[in-house]
Coordinates of C-alpha atoms in Angstrom, one line a residue:
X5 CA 0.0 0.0 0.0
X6 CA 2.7 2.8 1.0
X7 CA 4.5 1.9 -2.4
X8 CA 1.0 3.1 -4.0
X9 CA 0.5 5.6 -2.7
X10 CA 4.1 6.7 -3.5
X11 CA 3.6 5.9 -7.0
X12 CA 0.3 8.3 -6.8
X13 CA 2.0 10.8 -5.7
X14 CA 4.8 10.6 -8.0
X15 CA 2.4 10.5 -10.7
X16 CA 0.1 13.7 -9.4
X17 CA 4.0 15.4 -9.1
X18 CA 4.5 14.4 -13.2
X19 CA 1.5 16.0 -13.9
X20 CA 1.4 19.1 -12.1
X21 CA 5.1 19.5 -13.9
X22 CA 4.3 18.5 -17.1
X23 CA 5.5 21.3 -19.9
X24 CA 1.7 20.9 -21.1
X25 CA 0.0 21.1 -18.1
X26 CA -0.4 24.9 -17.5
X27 CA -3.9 24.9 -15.7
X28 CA -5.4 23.0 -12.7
X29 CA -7.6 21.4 -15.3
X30 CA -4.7 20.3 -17.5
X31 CA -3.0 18.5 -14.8
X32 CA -6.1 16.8 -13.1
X33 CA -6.6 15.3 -16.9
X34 CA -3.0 14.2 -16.9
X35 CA -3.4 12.4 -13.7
X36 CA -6.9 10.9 -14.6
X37 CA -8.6 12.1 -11.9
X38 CA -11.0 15.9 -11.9
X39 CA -9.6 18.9 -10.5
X40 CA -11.3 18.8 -6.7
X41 CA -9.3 14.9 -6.0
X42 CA -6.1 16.1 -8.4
X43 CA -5.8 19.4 -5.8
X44 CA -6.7 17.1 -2.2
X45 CA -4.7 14.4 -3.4
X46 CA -1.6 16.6 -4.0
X47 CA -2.6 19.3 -1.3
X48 CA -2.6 16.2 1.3
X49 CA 0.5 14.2 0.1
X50 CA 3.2 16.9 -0.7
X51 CA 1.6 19.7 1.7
X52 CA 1.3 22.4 -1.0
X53 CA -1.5 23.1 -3.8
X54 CA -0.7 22.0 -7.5
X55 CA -1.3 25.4 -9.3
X56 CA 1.3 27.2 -6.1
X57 CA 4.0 24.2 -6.4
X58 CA 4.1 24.4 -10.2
X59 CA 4.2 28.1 -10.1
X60 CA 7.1 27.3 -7.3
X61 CA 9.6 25.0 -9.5
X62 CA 9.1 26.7 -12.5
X63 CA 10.4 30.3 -10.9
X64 CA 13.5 28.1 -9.5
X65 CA 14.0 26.8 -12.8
X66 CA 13.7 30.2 -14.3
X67 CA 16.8 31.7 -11.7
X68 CA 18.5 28.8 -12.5
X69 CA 18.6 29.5 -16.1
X70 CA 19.2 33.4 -15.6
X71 CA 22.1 32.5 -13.6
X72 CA 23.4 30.6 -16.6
X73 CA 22.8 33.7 -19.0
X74 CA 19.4 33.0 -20.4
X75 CA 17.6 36.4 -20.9
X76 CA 14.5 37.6 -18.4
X77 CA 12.4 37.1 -21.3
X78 CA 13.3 33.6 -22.2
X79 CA 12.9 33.3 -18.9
X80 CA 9.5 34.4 -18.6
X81 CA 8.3 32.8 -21.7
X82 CA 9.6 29.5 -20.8
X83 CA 8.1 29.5 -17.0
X84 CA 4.5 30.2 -18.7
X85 CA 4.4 34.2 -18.2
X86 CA 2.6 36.2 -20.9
X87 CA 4.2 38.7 -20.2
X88 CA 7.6 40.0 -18.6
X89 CA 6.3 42.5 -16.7
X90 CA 4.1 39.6 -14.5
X91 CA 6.7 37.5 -14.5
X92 CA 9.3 40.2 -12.8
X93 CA 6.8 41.0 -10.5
X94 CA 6.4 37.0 -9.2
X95 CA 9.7 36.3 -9.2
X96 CA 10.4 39.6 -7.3
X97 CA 7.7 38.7 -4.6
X98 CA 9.4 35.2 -4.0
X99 CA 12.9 36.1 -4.2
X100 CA 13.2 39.6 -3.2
X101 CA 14.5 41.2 -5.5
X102 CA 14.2 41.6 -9.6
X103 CA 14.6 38.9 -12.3
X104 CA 17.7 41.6 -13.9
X105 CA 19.9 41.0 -10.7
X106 CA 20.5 37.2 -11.1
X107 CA 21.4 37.5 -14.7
X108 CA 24.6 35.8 -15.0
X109 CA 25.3 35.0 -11.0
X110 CA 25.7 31.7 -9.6
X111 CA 23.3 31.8 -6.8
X112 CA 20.8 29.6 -5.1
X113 CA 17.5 29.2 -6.9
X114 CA 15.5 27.3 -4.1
X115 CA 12.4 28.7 -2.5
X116 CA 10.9 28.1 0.6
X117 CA 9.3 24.3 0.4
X118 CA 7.3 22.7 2.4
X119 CA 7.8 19.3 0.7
X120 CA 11.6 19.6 0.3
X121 CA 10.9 19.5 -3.4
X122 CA 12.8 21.4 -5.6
X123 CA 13.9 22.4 -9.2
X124 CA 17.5 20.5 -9.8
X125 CA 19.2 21.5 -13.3
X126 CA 19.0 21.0 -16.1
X127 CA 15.5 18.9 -15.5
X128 CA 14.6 17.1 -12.4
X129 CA 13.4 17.2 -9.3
X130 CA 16.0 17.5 -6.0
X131 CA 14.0 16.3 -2.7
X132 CA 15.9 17.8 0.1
X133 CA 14.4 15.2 2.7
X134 CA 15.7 17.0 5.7
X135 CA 14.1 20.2 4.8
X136 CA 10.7 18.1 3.8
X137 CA 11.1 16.0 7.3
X138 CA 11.8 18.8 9.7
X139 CA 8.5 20.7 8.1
X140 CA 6.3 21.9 11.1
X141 CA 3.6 24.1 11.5
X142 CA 5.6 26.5 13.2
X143 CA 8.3 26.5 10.8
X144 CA 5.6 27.3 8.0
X145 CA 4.6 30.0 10.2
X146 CA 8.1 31.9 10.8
X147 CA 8.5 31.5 6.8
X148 CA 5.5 33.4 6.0
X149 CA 6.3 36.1 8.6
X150 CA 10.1 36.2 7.1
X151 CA 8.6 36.6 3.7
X152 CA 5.7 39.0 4.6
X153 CA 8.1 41.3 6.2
X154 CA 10.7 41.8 3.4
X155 CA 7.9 42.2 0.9
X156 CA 6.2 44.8 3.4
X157 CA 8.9 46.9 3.7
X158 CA 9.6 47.3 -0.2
X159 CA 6.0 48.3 -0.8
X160 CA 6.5 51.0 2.3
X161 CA 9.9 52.2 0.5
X162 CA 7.5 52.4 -2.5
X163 CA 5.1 54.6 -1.0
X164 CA 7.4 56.7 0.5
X165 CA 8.7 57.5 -3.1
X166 CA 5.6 59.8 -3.9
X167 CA 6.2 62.0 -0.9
X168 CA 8.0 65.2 -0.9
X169 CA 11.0 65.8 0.9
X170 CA 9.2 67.7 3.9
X171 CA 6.5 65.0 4.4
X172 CA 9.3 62.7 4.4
X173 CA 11.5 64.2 7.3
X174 CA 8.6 65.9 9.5
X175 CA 8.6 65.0 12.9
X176 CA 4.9 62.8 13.4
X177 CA 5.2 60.7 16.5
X178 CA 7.5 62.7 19.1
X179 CA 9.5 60.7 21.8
X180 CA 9.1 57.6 19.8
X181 CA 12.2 55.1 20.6
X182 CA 10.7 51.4 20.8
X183 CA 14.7 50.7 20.9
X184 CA 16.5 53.3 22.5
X185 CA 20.1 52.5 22.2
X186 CA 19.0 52.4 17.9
X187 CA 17.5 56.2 17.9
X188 CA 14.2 57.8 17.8
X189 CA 11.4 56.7 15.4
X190 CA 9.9 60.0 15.1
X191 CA 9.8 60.0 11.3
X192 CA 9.0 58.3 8.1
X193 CA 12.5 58.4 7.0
X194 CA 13.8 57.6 10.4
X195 CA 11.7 54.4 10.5
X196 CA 12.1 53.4 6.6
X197 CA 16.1 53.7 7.3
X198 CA 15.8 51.3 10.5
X199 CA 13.8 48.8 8.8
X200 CA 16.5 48.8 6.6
X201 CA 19.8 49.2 8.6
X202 CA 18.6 46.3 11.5
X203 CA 18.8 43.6 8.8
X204 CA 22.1 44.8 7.1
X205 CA 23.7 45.2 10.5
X206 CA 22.8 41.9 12.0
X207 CA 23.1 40.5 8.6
X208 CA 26.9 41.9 9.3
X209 CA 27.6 40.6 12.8
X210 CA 25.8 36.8 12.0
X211 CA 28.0 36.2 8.6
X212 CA 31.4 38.2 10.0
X213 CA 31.5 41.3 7.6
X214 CA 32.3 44.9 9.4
X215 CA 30.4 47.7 10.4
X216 CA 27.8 48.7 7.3
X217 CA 27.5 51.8 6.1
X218 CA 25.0 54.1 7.3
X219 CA 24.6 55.0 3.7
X220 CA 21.9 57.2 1.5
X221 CA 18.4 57.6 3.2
X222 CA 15.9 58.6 0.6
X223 CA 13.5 55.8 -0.4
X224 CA 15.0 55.3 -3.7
X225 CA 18.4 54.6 -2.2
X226 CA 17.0 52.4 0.8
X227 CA 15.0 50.7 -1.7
X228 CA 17.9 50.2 -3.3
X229 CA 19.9 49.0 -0.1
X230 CA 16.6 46.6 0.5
X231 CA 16.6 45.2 -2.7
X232 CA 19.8 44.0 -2.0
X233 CA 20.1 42.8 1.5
X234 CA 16.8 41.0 1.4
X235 CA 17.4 38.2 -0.7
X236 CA 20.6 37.3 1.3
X237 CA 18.5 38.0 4.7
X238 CA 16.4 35.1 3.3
X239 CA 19.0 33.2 2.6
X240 CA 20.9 33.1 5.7
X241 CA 18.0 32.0 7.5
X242 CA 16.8 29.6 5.6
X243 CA 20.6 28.4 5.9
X244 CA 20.0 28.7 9.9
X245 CA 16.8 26.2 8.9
X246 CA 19.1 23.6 7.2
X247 CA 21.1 23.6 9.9
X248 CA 19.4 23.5 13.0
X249 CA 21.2 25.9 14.2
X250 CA 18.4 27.6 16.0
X251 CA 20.3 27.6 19.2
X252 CA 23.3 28.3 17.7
X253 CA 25.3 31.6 19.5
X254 CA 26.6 34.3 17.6
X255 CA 29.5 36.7 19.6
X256 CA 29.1 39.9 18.0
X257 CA 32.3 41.7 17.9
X258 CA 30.2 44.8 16.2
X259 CA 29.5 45.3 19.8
X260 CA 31.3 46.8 22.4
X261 CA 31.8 45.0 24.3
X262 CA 30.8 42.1 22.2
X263 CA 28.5 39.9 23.7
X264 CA 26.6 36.9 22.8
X265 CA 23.4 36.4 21.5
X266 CA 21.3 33.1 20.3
X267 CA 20.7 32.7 16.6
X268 CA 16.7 31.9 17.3
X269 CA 16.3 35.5 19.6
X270 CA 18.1 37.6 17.1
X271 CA 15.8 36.6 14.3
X272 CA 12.6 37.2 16.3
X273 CA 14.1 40.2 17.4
X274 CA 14.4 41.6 14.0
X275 CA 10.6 40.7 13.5
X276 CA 9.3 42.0 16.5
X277 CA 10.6 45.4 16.0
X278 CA 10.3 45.2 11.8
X279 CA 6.5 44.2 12.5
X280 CA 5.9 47.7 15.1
X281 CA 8.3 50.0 12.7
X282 CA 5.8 48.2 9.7
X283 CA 2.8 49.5 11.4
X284 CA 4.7 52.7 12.7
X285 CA 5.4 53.8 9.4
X286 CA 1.8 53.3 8.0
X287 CA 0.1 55.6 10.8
X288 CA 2.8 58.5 9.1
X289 CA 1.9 57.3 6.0
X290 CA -1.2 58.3 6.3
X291 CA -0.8 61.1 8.2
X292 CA 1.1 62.2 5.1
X293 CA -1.5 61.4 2.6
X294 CA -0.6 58.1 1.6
X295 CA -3.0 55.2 1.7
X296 CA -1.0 51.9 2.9
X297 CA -3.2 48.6 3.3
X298 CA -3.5 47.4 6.6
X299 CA 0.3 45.1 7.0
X300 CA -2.3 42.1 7.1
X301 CA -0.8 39.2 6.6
X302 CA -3.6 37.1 5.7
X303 CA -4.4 39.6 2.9
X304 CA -0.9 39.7 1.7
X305 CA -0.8 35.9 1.7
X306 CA -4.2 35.9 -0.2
X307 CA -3.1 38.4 -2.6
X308 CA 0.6 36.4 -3.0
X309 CA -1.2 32.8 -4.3
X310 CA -4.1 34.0 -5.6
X311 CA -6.3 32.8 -2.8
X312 CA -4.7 28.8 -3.1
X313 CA -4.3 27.4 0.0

């Protein structure tokens, strides 16, 4: 019986990857069975909808091939994009930053999985069975904050584009310092450039680089700075994940004194304070005209998979 039902899932994975299967409808009919069964049946034994996994392994295959010089637009085309612009836009929202910047770099082209499943080059599959064995709901949860947070903070940076120079700098919420050895919050621009700055500077301390600089703070330099750091944000802790390194300590010499900190509270750390600066910078938002959404993430997750679950 369990070789079955390995074989059925083996054959619901052919069809949901199948270069002619491009709906839900098109792989249900390659796997004989109608779309409500082909979508349980997958949604049960892998732990991820069809139409969200194939959508998943194609956008690794398509960093993959960027990486090895194939143009954004082959790129696109060949993942089942009509057009570029939707498929820069996708692959920005799972990666973190734009299809243009892995042209031609050797970097990894895994997403998050909660099957261990994964594009391996030039066509198979790759099951990383520690990632799919060590899959809990808790880790699923820490994923989607990790990802909701770096996506939330580019469409802040975004917003804070259209605002002029005064709006941008005007004192809004005096005295506010949720950290105060990291400086008052007081302003749009003060809060954009710590959203920012607390992942390139612990980014810094956990992989051994020195002191970042301060650098530019008008949104279209920190959205620059963010469209950089948060892939490799991303990466490290999903590298953390691998590992089980959770509990791990880090001595951060960027310190002085240096002292020592666990791997698992410094993360959490920078999502506590991400999530308040988040919300933070909407109330000035607003206060300067702007209309944010609401930071939900169950709307943002809707919105990101179409309303798949």
């Amino acid at each position: 019986m369990a070789d079955q039902q390995r074989d059925r899932l083996r054959e619901l994975l052919d069809a949901v990857l199948d270069e002619n299967n491009r709906t839900l409808e098109d792989m249900a009919g390659g796997a004989c069975s109608s779309p409500y069964h082909f979508s349980r049946q997958l949604s049960r034994g892998a732990g991820e909808p069809p139409v969200t996994m194939r959508r998943r392994v194609l956008l690794e295959r398509a960093a993959w091939e960027l990486g090895t010089g194939r143009s954004v637009t082959e790129a696109a085309w060949a993942a089942g994009y009509e057009s570029v612009d939707g498929f820069t836009r996708a692959f920005t929202k799972a990666f973190g930053h734009p299809p243009s910047t892995t042209a031609g770099r050797n970097t990894s082209h895994w997403l998050p999985a909660p099957n261990g499943i994964h594009f391996h080059p030039p066509t198979s599959l790759w099951v990383d069975a520690h990632e799919a064995a060590t899959v809990r709901p808790a880790a699923d949860v820490t994923e989607l904050m990790l990802h909701h947070d770096v996506e939330d903070v580019g469409e802040l940076l975004q917003l804070a584009r259209g605002l002029s120079e005064e709006d941008y700098r005007r004192v809004r919420v005096p005295g506010s310092a949720p950290l105060g050895w990291d400086g008052p919050d007081e302003s749009i621009a003060q809060v954009l450039v710590h959203l920012v700055f607390t992942k390139e500077i612990w980014l810094a301390a956990i992989e051994g680089h020195d002191v970042p600089d301060a650098g530019h703070d008008d949104p279209a330099a920190l959205a620059d700075r963010h469209r950089e750091i948060a892939p490799r944000w991303l990466a490290m802790v999903r590298d953390i994940d691998r590992r089980a390194a959770w509990n791990d300590r880090i001595i951060d010499a960027l310190c002085d004194p240096p002292e020592s900190f666990v791997i698992s509270s410094v993360i959490a750390h920078v999502l506590t304070f991400s999530a308040h600066r988040r919300q933070l910078a909407r109330l000035m938002l607003r206060q300067a005209g702007a209309t944010p959404d609401s930071g939900d993430p169950i709307e943002w997750l809707q919105r990101r998979t179409g309303g798949l679950r």
